[in-house]
Structure formats: C-alpha cells, structure tokens
XYZ file of N, CA, C and O in Angstrom:
792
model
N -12.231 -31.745 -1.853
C -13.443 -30.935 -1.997
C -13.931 -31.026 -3.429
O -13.015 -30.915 -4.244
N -15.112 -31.197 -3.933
C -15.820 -31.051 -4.797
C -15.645 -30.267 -5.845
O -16.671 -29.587 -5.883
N -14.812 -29.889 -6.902
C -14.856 -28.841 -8.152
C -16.341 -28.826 -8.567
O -16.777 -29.452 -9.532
N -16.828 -28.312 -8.022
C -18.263 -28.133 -8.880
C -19.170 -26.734 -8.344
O -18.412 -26.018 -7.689
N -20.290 -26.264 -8.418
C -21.190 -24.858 -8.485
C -21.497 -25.020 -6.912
O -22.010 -24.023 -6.403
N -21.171 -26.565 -5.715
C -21.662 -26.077 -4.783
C -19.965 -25.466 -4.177
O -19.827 -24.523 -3.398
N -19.304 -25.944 -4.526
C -17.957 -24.774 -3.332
C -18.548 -23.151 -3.781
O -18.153 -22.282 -3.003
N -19.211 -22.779 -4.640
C -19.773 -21.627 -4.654
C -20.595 -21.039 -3.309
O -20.318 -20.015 -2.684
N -21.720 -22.016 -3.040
C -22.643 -22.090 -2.400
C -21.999 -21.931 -0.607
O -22.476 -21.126 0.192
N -21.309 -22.511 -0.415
C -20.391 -22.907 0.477
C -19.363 -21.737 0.893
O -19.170 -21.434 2.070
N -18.748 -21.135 -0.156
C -18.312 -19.668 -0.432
C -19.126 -18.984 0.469
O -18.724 -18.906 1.630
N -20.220 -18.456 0.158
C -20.910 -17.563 0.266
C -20.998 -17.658 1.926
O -20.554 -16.652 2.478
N -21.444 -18.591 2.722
C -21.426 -18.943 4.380
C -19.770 -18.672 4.550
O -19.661 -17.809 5.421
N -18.787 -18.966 4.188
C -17.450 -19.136 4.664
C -17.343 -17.352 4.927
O -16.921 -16.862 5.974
N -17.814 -16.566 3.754
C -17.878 -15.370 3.582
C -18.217 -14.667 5.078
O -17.548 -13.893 5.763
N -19.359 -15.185 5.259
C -19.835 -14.728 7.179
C -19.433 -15.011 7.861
O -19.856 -14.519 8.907
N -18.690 -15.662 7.952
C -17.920 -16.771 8.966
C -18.826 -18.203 9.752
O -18.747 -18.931 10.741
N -19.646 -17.989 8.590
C -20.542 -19.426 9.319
C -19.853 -20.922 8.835
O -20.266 -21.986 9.296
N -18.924 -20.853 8.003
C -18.427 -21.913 7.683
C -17.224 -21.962 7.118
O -16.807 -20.986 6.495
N -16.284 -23.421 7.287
C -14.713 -23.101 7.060
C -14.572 -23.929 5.386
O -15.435 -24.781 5.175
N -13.839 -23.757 4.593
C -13.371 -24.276 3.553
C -12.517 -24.954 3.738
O -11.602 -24.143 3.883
N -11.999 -26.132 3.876
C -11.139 -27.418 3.342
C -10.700 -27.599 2.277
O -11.351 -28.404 1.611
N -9.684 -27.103 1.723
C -9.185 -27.166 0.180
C -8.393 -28.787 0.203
O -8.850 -29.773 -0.375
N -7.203 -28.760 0.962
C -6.057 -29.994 0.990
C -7.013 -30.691 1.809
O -7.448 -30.224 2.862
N -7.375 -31.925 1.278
C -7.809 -33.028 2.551
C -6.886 -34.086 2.465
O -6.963 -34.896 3.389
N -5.758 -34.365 1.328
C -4.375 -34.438 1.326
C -3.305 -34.701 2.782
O -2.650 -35.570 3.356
N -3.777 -32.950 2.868
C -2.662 -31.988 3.808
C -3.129 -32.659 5.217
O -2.310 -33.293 5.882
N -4.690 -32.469 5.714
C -5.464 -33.068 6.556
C -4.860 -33.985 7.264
O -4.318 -33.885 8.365
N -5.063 -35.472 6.118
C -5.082 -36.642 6.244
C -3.426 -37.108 6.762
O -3.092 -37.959 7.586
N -2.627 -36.231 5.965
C -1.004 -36.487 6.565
C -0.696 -35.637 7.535
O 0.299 -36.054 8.126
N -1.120 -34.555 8.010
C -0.640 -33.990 8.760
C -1.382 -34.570 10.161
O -0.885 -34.402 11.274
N -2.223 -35.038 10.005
C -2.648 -35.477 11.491
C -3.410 -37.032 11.541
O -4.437 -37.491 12.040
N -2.383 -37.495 10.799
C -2.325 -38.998 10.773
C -3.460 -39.748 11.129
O -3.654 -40.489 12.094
N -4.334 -39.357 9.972
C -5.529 -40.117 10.195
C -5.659 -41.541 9.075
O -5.695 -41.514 7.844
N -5.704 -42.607 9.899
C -5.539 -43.817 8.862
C -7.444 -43.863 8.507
O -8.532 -43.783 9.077
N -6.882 -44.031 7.292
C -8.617 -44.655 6.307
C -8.626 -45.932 5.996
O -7.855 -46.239 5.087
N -9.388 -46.952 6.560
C -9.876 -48.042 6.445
C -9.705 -48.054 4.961
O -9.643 -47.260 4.023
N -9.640 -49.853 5.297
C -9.534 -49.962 2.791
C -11.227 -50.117 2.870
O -11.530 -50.567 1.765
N -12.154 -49.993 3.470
C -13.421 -50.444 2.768
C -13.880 -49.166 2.713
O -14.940 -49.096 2.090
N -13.518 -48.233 3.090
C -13.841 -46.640 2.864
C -14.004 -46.000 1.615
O -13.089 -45.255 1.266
N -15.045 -46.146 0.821
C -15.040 -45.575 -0.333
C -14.448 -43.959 -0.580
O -13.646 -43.897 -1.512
N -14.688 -42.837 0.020
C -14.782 -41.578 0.395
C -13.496 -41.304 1.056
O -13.735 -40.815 2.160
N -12.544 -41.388 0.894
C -11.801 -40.751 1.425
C -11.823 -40.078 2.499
O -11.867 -40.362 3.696
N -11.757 -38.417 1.432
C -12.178 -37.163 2.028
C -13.287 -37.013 2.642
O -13.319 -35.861 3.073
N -14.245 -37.597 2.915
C -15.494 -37.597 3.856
C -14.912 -38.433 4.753
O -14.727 -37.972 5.880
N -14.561 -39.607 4.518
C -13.700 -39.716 6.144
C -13.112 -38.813 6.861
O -13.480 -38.382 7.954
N -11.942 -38.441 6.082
C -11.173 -37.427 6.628
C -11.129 -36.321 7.398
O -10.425 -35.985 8.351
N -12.576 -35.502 6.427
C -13.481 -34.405 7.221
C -13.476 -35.018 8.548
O -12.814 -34.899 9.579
N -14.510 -35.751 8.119
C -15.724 -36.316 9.596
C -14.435 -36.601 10.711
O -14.537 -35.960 11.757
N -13.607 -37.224 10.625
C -12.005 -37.584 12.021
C -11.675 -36.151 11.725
O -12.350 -35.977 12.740
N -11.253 -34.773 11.286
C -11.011 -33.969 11.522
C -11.782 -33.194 12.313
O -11.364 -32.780 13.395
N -12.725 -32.980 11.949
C -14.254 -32.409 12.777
C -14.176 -32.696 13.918
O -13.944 -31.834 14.766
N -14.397 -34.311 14.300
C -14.386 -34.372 15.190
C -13.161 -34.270 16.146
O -13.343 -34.185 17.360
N -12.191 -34.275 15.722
C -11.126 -34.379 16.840
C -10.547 -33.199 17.130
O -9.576 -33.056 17.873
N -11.324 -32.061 16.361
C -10.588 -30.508 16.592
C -11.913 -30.286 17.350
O -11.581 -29.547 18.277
N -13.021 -30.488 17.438
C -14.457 -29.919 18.109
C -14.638 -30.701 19.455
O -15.384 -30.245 20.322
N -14.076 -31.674 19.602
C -14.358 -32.584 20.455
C -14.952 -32.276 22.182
O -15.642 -32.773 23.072
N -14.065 -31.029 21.831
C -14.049 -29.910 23.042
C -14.547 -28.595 23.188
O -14.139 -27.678 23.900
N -15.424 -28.649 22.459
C -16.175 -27.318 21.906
C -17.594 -27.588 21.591
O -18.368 -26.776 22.096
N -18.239 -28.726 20.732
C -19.323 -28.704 20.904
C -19.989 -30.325 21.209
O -19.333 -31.318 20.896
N -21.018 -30.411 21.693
C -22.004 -31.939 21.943
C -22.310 -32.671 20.965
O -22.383 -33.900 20.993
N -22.618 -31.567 19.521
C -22.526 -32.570 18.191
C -22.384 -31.906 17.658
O -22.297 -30.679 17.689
N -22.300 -33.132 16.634
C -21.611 -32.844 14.921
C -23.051 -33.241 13.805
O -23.682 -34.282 13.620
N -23.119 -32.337 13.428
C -24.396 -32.894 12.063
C -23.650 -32.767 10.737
O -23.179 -31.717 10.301
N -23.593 -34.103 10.080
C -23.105 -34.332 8.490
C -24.358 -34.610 7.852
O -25.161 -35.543 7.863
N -24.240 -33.217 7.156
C -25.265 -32.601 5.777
C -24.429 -32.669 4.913
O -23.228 -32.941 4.916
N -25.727 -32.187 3.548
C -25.109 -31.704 2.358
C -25.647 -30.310 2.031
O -26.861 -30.237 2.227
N -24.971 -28.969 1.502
C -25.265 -28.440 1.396
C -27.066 -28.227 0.691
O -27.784 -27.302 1.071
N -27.387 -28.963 -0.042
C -28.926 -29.031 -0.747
C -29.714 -30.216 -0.135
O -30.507 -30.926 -0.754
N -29.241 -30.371 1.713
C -30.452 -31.062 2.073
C -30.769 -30.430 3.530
O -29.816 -29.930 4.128
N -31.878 -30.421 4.059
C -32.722 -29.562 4.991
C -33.433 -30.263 6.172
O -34.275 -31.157 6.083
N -32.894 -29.640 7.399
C -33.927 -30.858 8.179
C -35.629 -30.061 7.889
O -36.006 -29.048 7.301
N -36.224 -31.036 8.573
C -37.984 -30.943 8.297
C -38.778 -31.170 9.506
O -39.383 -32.242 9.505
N -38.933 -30.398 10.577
C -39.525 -31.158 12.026
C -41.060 -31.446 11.293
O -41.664 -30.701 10.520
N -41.485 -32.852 11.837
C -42.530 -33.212 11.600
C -43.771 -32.769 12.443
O -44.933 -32.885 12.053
N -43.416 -32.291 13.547
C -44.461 -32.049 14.696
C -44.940 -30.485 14.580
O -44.273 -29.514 14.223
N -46.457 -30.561 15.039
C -47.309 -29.571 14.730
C -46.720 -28.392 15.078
O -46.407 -27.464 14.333
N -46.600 -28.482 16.167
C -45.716 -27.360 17.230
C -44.391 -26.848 16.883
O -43.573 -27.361 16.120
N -44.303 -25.850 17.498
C -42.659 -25.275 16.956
C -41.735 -25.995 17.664
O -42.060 -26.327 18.804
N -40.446 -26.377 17.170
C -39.936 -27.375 17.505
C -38.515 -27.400 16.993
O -38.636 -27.426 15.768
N -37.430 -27.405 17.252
C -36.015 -27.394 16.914
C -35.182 -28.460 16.731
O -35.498 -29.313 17.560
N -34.093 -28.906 15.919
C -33.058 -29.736 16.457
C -32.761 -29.755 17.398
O -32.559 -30.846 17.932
N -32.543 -28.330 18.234
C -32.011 -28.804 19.159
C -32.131 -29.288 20.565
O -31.265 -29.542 21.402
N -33.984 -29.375 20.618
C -34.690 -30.060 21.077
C -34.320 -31.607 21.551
O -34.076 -32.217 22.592
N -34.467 -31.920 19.746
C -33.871 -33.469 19.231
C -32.801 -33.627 19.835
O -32.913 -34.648 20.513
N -31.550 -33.049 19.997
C -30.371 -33.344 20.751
C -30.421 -33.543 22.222
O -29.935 -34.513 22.803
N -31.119 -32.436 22.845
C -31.307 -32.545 24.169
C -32.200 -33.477 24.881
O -32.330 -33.594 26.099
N -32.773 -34.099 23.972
C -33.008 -35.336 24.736
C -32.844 -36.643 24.669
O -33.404 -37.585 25.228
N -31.810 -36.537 23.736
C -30.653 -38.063 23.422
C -29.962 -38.217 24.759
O -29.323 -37.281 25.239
N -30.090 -39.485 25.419
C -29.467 -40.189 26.472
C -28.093 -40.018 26.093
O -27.637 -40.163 24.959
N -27.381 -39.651 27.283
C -25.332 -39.783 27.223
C -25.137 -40.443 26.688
O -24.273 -40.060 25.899
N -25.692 -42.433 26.356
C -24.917 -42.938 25.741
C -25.048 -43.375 24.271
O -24.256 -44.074 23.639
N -26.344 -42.757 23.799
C -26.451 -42.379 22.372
C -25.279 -41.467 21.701
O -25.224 -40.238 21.751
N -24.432 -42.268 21.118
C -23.649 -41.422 20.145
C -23.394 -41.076 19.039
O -22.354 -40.695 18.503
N -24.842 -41.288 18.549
C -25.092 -40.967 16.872
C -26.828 -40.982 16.760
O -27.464 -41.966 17.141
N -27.215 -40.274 16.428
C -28.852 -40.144 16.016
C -28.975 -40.150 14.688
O -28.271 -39.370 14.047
N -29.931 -41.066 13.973
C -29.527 -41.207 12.565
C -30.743 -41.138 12.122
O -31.625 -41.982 12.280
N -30.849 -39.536 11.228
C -32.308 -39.110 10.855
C -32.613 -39.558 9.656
O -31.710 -39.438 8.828
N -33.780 -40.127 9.230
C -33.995 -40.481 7.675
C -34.702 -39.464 6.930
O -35.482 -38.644 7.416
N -34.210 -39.632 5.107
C -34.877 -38.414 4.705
C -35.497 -38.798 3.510
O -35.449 -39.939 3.053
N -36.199 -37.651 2.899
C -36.896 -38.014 1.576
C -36.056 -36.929 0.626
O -35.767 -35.744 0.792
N -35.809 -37.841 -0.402
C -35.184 -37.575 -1.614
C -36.220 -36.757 -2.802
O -37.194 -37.149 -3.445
N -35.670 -35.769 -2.753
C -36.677 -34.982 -4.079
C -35.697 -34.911 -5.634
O -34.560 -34.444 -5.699
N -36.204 -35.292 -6.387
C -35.911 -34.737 -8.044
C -36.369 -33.880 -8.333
O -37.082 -33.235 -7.565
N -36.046 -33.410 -10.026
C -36.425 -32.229 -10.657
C -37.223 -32.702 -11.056
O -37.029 -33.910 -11.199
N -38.333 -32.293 -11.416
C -39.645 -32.373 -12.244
C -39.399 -31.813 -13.787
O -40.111 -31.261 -14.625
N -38.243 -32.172 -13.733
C -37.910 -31.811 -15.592
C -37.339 -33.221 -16.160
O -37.334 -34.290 -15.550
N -36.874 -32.980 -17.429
C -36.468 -33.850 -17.891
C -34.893 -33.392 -18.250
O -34.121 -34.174 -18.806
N -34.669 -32.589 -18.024
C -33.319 -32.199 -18.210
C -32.650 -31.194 -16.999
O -33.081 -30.062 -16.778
N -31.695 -31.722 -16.376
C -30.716 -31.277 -15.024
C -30.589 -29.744 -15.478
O -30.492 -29.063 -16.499
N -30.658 -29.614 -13.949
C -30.530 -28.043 -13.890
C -29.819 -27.719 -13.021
O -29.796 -28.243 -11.908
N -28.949 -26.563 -13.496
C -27.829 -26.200 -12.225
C -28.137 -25.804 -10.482
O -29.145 -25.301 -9.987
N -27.133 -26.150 -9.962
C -27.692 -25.991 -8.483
C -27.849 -24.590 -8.305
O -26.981 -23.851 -8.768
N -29.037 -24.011 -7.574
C -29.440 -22.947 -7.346
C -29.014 -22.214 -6.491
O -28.891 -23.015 -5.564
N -28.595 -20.975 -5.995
C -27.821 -20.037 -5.319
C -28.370 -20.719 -3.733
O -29.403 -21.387 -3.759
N -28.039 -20.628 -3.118
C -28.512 -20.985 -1.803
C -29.700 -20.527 -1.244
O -30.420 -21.227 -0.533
N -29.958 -19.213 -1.587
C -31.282 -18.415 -0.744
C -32.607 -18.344 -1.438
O -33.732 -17.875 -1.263
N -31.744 -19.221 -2.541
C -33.487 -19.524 -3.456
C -33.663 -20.846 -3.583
O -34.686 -21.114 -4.213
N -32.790 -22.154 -3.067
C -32.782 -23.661 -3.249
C -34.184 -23.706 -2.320
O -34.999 -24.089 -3.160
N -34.605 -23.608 -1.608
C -35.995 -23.741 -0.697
C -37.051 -23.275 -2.068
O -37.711 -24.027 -2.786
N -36.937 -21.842 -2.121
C -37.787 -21.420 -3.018
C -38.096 -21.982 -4.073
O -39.113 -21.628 -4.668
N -37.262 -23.023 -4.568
C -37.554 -23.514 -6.191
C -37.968 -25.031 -5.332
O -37.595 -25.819 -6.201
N -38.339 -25.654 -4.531
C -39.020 -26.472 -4.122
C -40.122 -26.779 -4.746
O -40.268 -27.998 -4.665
N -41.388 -26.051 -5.614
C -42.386 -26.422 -6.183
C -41.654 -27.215 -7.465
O -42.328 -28.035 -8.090
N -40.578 -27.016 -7.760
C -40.495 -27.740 -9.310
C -39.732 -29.089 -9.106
O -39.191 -29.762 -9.983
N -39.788 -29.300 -7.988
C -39.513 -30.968 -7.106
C -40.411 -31.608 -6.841
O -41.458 -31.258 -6.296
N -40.024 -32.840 -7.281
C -41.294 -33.951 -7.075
C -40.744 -34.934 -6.227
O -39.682 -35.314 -6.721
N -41.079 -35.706 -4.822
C -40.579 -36.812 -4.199
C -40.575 -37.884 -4.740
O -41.305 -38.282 -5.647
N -39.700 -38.434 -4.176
C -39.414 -39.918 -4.964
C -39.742 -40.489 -3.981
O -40.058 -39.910 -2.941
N -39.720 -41.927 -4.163
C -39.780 -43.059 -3.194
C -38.400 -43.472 -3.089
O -37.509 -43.116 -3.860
N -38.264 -44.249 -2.085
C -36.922 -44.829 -2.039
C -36.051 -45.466 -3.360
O -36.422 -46.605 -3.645
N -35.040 -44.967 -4.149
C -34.240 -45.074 -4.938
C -33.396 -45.961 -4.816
O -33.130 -46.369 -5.947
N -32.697 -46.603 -3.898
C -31.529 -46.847 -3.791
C -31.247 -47.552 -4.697
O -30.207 -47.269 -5.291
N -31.982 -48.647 -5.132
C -31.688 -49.876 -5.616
C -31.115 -49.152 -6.949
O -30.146 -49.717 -7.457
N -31.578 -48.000 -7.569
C -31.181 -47.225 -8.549
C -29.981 -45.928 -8.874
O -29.275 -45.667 -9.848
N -30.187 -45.264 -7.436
C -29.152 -44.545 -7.631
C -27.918 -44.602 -6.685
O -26.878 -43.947 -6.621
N -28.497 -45.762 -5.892
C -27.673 -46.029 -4.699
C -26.919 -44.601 -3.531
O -25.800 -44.220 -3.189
N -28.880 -44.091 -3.186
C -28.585 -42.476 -2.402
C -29.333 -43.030 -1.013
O -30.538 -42.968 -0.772
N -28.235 -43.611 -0.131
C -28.487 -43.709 1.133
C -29.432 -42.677 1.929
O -28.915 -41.660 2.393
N -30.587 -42.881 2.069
C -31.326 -42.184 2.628
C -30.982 -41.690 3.993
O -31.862 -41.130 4.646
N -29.872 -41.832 4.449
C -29.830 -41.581 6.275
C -28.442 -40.477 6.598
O -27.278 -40.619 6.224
N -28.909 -39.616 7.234
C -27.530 -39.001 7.282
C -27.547 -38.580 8.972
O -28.682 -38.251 9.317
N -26.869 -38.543 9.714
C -26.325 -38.544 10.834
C -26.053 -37.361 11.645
O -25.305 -36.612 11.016
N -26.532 -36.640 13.418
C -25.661 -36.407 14.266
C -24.915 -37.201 14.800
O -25.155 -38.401 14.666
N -23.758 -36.755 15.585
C -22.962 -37.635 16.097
C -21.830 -36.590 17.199
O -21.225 -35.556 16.918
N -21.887 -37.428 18.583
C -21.643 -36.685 19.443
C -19.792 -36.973 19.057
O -19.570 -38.120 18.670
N -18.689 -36.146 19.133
C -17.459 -36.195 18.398
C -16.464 -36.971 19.413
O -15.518 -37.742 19.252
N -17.105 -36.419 20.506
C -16.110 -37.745 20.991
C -16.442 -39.139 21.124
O -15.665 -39.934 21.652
N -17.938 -39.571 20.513
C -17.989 -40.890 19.857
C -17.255 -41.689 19.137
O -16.853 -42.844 19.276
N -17.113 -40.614 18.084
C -16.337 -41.134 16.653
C -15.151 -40.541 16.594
O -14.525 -41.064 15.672
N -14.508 -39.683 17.132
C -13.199 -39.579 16.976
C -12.272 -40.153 17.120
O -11.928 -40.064 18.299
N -11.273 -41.049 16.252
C -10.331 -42.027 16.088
C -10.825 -43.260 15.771
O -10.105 -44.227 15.522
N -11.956 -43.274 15.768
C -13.165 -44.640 15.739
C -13.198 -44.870 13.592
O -12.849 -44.109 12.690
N -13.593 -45.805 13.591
C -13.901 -46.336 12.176
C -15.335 -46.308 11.960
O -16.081 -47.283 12.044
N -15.703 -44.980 11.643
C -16.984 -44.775 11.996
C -17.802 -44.739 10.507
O -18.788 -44.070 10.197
N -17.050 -45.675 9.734
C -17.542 -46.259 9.076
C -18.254 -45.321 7.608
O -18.150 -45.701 6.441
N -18.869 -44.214 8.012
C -19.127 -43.169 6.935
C -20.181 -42.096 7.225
O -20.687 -42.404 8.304
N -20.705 -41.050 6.783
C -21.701 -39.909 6.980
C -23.260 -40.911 7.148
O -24.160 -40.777 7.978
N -23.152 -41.727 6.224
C -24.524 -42.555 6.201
C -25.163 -43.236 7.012
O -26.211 -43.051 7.630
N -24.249 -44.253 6.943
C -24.357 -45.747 8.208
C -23.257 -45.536 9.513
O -22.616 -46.440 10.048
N -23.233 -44.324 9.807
C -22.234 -43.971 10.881
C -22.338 -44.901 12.034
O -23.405 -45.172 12.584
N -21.422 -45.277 12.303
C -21.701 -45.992 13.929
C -20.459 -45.366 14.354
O -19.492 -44.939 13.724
N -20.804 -45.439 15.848
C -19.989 -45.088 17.267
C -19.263 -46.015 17.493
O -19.228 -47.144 17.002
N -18.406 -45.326 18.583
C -17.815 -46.045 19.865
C -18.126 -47.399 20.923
O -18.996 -47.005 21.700
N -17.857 -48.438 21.163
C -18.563 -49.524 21.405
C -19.418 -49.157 22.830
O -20.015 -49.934 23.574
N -19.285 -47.967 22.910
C -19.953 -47.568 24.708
C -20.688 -46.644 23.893
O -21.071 -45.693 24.575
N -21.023 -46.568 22.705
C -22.157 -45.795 22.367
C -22.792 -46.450 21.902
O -22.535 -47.635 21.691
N -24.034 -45.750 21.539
C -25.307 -46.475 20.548
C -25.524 -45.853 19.284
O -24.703 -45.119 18.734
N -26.804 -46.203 18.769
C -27.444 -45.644 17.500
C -28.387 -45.287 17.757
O -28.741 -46.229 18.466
N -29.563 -44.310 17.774
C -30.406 -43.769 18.031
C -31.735 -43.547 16.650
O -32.138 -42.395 16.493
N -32.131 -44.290 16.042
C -33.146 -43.834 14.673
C -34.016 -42.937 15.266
O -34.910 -43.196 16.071
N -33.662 -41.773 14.772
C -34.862 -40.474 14.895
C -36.106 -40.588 14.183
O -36.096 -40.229 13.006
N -37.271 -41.061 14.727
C -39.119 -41.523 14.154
C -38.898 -40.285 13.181
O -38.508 -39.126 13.322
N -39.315 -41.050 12.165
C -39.945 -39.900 10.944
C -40.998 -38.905 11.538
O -41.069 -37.739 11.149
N -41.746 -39.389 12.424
C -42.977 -38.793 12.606
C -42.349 -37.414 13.533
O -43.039 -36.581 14.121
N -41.339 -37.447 13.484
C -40.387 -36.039 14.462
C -39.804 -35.395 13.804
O -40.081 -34.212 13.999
N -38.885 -35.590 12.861
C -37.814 -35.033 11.785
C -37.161 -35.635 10.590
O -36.615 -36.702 10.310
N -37.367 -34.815 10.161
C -36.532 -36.038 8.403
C -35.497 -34.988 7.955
O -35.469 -33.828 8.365
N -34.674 -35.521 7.088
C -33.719 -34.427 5.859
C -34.472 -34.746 4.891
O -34.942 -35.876 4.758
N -34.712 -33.602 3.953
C -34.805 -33.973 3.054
C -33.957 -33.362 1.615
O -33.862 -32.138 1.516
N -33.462 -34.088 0.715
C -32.131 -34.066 -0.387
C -32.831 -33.552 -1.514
O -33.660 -34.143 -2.206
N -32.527 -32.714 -1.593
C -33.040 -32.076 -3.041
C -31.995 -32.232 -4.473
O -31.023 -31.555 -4.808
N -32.480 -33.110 -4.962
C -31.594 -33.697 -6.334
C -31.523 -32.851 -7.757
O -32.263 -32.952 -8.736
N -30.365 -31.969 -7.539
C -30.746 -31.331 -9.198
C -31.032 -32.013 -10.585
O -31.645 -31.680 -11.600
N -30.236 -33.242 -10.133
C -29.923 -33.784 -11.832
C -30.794 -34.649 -11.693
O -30.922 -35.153 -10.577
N -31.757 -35.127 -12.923
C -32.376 -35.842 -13.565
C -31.978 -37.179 -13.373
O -30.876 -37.412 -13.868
N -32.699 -38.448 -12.630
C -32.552 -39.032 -12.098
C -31.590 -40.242 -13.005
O -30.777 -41.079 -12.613
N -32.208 -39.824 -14.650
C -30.763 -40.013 -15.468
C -29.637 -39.934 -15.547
O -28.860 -40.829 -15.877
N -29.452 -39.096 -15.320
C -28.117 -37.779 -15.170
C -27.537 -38.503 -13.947
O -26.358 -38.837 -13.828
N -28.545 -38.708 -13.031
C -27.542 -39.135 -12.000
C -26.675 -40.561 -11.467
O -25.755 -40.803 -10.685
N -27.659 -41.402 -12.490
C -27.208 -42.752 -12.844
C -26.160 -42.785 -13.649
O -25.198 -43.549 -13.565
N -26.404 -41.715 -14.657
C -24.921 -42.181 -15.631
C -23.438 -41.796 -14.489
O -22.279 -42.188 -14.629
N -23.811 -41.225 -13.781
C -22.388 -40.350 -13.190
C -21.867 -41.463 -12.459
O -22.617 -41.768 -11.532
N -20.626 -42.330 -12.570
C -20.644 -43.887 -11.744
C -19.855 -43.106 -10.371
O -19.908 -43.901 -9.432
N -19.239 -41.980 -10.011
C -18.357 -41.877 -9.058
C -18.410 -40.081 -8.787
O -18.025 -39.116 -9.447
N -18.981 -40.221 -7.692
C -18.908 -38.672 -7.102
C -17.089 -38.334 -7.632
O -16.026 -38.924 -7.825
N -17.788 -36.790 -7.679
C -16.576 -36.068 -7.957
C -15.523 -35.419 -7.052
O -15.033 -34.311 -7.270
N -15.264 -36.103 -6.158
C -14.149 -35.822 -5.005
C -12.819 -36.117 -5.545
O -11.820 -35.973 -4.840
C-alpha cells in the first residue's frame, strides 16, 4: 500500500465500512499463493486485483479498478449509471475497458491531495491535458472486470487488463463514459518521480 496522504483518503471510507484496507500484500501474496508473472511491474496491484477477485468471485458480477482521485463521467444527456453500462455487457465480455481524460493542476507548483469531499470541488483549478503518455507514461484506460474472468488468470494489469481465453474485451465509446484522473502534481513533479511508491 502506498505511504502517502491518499491511505488517508481511503481511511476515511474504511471508517463507514465502504472500504477494506490492505496493509501486508506480502502476507496476501504468500498466504494464498498467488504467483506474479516476471513482466509484472506492480506487484501489489497484481496481488490486490487475484485477491479481489478470488474472494468476490461469488458475491459480485464485477470488479472496477480505480484510483482513489479518478471519477467515472457518463457522457449521455440523460440520467444514466454504471450500472446500466454493466447490464448490458454480453456473458462473454469479461472486461470493459473505459478510457479517460487526464487533468493537471493549473499551477506551477504540486499541491497536496485534497480531502476527498472537496477533490470534485477543486476541479476548476484543473486543466485537461491531451494524451501524455509518451511523457508521463499514464495509461489512459482503466478497467471493469467480471472476477471470475481474471481470477488465477495473468491478467496482465489494472490498465491493459485482459481475460480469460472464453472472454473478451469490451472498449466502452467515449461518447457513453470516461474516468477521468485528476493529477495533483505538476506535470514536472510527476516526471521526475521514476517509480510509484508501492
């Protein structure tokens, strides 16, 4: 898990019981013998994602891998839900892979991540970017995924997730829903950093 201001953020939901904390992903990874591919950068995001799924497998239809500071966005006029979007993915779609737009700070100097119930609210002092990658290398795509797709599967990562060979991939039209990533640090700031802090 992350040492940084979002296990704060994260805190605060665990507090309601809307969400669980993962301290050992260590403990995880040996206690329920989950092997990690060597091309797996992420470890612990593997780890999660085969834990998730193989304890939920039987409990819910999907799994959505977010980040705490990114938001889905329905594109359509009408009121309209995820879970819309889910319910009408074919059985053998086993991953829907939504694309998003990346926002920065409109400063020149990084600013700490904002309490959770005001990260929406400070939205005016974000400016969109265009696609980055080539620069900060921030995969624009982040993933549902039905768990018994990917459970025990080499599902490769949160990003470019793929399924089960009896599943598919599903690209969700922008013109329906996007995430979109709200970037605290200065697009400087975020280049110098060569290696997430896991």
């Amino acid at each position: 898990w992350r040492q940084d201001v979002t296990r704060d953020v994260v805190r605060a939901f665990a507090g309601v019981g809307w969400a669980t904390l993962h301290d050992d992903i260590p403990a995880i990874q040996r206690n329920e013998g989950i092997q990690v591919p060597e091309h797996v950068r992420f470890t612990p995001q593997f780890v999660i994602v085969q834990h998730a799924a193989r304890h939920y497998v039987k409990d819910v239809e999907w799994l959505g891998f977010f980040d705490v500071d990114e938001f889905l966005l329905s594109q359509r006029k009408y009121r309209w839900c995820i879970s819309a979007l889910l319910a009408e993915a074919g059985p053998n779609q086993g991953v829907l892979r939504l694309q998003g737009k990346l926002f920065l700070p409109n400063v020149t100097v990084s600013q700490p991540l904002p309490p959770s119930h005001l990260l929406l609210g400070t939205a005016r002092a974000y400016v969109p970017s265009k696609s980055v990658q080539g620069k900060d290398r921030v995969p624009l795509h982040k993933n549902f995924a039905r768990p018994e797709a990917i459970a025990g599967e080499d599902h490769s990562g949160i990003h470019a997730m793929r399924p089960a060979d009896s599943y598919k991939v599903h690209l969700v039209k922008l013109k329906d829903v996007t995430f979109a990533h709200f970037r605290y640090r200065t697009m400087a700031d975020f280049a110098a950093k060569q290696r997430k802090a896991y």
